Coordinates of N, CA and C and ligand atoms in Angstrom, one line a residue:
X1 N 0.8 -1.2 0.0 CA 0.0 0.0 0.0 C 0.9 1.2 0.0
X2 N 0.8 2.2 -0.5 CA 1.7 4.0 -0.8 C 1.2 4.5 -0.1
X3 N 1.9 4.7 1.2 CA 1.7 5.6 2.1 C 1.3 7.0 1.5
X4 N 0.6 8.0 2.6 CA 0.4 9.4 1.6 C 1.5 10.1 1.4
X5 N 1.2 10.8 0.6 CA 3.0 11.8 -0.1 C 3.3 12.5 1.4
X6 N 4.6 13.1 1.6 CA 4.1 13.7 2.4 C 4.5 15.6 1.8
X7 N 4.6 16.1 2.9 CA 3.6 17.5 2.5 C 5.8 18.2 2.9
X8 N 5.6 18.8 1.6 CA 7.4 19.3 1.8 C 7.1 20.5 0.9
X9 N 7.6 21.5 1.3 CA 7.9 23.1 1.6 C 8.7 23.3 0.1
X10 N 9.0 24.0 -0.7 CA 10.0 24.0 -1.9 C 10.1 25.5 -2.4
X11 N 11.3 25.9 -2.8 CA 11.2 27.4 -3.2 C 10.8 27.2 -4.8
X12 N 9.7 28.1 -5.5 CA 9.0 27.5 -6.4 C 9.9 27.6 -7.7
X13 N 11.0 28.2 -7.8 CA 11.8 28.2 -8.6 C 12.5 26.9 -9.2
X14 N 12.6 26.2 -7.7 CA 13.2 25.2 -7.8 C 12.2 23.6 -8.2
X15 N 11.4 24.5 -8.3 CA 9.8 22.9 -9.0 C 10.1 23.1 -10.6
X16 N 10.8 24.4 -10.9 CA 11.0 24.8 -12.8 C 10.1 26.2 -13.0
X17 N 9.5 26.8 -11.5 CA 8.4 27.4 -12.1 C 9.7 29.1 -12.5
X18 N 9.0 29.7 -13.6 CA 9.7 30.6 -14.0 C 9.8 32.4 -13.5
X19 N 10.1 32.1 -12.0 CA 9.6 33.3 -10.7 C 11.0 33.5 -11.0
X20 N 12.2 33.6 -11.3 CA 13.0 34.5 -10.8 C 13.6 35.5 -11.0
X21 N 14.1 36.3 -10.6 CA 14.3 38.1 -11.1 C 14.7 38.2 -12.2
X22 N 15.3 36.9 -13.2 CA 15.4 37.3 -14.3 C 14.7 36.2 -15.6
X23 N 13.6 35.9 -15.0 CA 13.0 35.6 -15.7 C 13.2 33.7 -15.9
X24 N 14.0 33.5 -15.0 CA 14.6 31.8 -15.4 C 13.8 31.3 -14.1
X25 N 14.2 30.4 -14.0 CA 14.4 28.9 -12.9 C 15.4 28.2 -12.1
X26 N 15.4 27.3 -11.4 CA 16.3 27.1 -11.0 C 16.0 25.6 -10.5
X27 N 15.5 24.9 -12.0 CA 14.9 23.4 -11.3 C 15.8 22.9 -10.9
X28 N 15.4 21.6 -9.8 CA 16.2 21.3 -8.7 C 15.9 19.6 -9.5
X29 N 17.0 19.0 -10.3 CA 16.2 18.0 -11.2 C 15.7 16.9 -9.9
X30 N 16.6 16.6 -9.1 CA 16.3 15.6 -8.1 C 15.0 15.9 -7.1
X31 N 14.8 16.8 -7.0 CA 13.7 17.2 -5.8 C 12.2 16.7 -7.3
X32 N 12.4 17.3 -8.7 CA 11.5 17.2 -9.3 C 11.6 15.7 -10.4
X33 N 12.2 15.1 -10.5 CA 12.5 13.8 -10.8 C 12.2 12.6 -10.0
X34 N 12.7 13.0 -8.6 CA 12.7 11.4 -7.8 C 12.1 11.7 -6.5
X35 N 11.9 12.8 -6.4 CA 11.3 12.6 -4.8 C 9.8 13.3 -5.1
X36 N 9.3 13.7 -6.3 CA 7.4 14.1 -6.5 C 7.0 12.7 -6.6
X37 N 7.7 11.9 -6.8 CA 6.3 11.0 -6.7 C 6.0 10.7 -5.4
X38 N 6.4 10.9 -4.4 CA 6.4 10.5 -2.8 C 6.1 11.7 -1.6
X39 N 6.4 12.9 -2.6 CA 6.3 14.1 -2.0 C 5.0 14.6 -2.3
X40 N 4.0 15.8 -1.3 CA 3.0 16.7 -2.0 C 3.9 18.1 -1.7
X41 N 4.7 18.3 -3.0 CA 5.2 19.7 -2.8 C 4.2 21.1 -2.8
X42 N 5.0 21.6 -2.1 CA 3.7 23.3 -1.7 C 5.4 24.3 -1.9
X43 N 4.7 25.0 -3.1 CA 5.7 26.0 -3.9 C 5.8 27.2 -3.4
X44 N 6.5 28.0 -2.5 CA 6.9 29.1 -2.1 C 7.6 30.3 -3.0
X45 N 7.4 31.3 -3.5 CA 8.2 32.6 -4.2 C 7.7 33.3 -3.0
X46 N 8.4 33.9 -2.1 CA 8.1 35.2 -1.3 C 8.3 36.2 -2.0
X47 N 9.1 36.1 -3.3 CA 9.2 37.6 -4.3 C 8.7 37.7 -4.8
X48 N 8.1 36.6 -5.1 CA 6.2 37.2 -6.3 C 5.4 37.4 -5.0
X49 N 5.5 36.9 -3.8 CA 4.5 36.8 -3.2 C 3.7 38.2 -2.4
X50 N 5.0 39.6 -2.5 CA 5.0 40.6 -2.1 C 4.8 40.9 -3.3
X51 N 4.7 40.4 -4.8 CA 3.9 41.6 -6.3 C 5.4 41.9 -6.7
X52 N 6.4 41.6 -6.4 CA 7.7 41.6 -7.5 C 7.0 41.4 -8.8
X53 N 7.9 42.1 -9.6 CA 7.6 41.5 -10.8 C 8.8 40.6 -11.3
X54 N 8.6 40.0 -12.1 CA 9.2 39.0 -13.6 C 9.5 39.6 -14.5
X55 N 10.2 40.0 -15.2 CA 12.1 40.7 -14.4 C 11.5 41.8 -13.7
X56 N 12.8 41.6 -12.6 CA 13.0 42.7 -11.3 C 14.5 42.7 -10.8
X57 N 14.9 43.7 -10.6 CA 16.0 43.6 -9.9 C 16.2 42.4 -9.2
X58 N 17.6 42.3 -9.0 CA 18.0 41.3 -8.5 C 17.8 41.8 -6.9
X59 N 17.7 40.9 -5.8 CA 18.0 41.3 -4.1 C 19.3 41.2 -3.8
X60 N 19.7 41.6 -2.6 CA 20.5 41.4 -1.8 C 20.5 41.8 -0.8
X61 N 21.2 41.0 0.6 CA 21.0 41.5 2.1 C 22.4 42.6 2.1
X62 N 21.7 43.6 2.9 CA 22.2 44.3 3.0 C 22.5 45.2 4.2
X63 N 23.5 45.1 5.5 CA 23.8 45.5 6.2 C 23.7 47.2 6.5
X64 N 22.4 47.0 6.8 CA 22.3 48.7 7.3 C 22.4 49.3 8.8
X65 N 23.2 48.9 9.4 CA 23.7 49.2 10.8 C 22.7 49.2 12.1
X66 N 22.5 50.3 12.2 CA 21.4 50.5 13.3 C 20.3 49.6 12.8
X67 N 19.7 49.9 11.4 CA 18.6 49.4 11.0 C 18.2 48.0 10.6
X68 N 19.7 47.1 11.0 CA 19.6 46.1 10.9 C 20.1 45.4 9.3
X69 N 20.0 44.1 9.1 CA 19.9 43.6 7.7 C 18.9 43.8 6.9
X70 N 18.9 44.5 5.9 CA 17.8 44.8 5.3 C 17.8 43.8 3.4
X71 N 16.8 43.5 2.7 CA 16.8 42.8 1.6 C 16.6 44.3 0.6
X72 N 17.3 44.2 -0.1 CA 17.2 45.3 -0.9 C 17.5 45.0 -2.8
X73 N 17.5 46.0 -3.6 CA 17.4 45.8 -5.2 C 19.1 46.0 -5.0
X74 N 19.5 45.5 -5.9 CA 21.4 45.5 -6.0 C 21.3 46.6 -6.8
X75 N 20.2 47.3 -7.6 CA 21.0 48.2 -8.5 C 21.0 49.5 -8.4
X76 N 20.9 50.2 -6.7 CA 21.3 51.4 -6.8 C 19.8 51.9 -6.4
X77 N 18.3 51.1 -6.8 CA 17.4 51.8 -6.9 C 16.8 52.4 -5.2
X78 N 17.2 52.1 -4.4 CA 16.7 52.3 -2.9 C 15.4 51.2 -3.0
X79 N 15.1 50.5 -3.5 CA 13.9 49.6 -3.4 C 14.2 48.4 -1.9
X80 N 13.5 48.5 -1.1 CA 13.9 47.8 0.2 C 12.6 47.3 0.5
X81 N 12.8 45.8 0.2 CA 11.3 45.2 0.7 C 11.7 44.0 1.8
X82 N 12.3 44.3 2.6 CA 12.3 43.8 3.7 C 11.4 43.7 4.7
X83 N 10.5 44.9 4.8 CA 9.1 44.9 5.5 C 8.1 44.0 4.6
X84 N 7.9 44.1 3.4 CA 7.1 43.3 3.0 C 7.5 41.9 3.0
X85 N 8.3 41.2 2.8 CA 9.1 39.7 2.9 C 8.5 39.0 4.3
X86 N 9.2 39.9 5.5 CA 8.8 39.6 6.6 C 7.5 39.4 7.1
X87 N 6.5 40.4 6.5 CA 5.4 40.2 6.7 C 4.8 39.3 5.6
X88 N 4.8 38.6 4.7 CA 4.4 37.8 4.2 C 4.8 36.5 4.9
X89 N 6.3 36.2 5.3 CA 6.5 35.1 6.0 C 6.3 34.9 7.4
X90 N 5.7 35.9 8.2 CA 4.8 35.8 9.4 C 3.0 35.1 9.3
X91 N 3.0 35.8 8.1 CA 1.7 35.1 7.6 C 1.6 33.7 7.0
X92 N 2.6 33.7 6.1 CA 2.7 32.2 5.2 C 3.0 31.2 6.6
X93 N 3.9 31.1 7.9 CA 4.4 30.4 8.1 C 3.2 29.7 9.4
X94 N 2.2 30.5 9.4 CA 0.8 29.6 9.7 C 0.4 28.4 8.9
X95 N 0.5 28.6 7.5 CA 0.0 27.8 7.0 C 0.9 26.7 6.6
X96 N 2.0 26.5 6.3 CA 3.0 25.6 6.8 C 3.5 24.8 7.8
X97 N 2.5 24.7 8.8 CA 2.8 24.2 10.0 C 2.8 22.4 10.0
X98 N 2.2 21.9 9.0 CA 1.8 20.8 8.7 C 3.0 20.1 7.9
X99 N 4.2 20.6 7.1 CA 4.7 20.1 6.4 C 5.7 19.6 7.5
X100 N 6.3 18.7 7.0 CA 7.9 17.2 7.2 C 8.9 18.5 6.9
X101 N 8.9 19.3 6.0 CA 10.3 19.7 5.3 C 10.4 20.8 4.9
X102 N 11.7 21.6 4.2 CA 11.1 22.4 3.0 C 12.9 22.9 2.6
X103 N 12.4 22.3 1.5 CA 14.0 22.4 0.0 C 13.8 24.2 0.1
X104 N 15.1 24.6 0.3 CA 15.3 25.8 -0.1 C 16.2 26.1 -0.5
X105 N 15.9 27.2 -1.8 CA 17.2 28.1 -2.9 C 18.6 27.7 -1.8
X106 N 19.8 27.5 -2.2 CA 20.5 27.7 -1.7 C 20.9 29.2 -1.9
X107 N 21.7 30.1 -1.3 CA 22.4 31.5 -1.3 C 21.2 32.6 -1.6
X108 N 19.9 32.1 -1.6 CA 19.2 33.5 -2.5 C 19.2 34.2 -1.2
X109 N 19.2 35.3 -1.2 CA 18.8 36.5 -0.4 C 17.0 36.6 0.3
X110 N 16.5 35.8 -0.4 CA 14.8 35.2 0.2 C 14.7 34.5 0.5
X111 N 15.4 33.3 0.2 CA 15.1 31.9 0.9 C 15.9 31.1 1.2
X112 N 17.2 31.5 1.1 CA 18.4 31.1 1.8 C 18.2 30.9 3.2
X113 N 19.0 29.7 3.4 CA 18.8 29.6 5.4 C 20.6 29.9 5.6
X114 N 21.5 29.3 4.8 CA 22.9 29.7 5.1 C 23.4 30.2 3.5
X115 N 24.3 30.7 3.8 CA 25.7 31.0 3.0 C 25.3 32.3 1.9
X116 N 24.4 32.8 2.7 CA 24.0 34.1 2.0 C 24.5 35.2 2.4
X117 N 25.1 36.3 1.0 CA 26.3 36.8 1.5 C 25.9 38.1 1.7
X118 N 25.9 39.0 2.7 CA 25.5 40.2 3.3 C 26.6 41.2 2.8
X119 N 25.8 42.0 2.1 CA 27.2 43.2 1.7 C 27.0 44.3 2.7
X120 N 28.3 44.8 2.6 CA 28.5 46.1 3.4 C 28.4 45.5 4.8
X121 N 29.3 44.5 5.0 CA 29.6 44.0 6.5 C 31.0 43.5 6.0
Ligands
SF4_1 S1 12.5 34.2 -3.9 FE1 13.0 32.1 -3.5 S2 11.5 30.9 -4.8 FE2 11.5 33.0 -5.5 S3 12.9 33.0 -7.2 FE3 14.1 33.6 -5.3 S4 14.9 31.7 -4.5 FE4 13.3 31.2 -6.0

């Protein structure tokens, strides 16, 4: 008998879907080859999920002192959506409470858990 899939977390980039600042993906072939048939993936973009658009500046964290680490546009534009990130992921992470897992971007500045590189530190 096939147990139920279980319920795993994924940055949506990495399912193939075509969310990222410049317009690509970043399928993850193994997460989407060998482990969906066992998995019920639930696709996360926090950068669409705050109304980024497809293409958008690229992010980066960005060391603003007093103000803390902030996520910001790399090109100069002052675009800083670190208030909205945060408050999407205070919301979203209700509804994730149920999942086993969750594959994330390695190094992105959204969904990175390590080796994400903070400028201006
Ligand atoms: S925010 Fe996360 S899911 Fe969206 S494109 Fe960047 S790494 Fe992928």
């Amino acid at each position: 008998m096939m147990s139920a899939p279980i319920p795993v977390g994924i940055s949506a980039c990495l399912l193939g879907a075509p969310v990222r600042f410049d317009g690509w993906h970043k399928r993850f072939d193994f997460a989407v080859d060998q482990l969906a048939p066992y998995c019920h993936f639930q696709p996360v973009c926090p950068e669409m999920a705050v109304l980024l658009p497809v293409p958008r500046p690229a992010l980066r964290l960005v060391n603003a002192g007093k103000q803390g680490i902030r996520l910001c546009a790399s090109n100069g534009s002052g675009i800083d959506v670190t208030d909205e990130i945060l408050a999407f992921s205070e919301q979203k992470m209700a509804s994730l409470s149920d999942l086993c897992g969750f594959i994330l971007c390695a190094k992105s500045p959204s969904c990175g858990m390590e080796r994400v590189k903070v400028y201006g530190s």
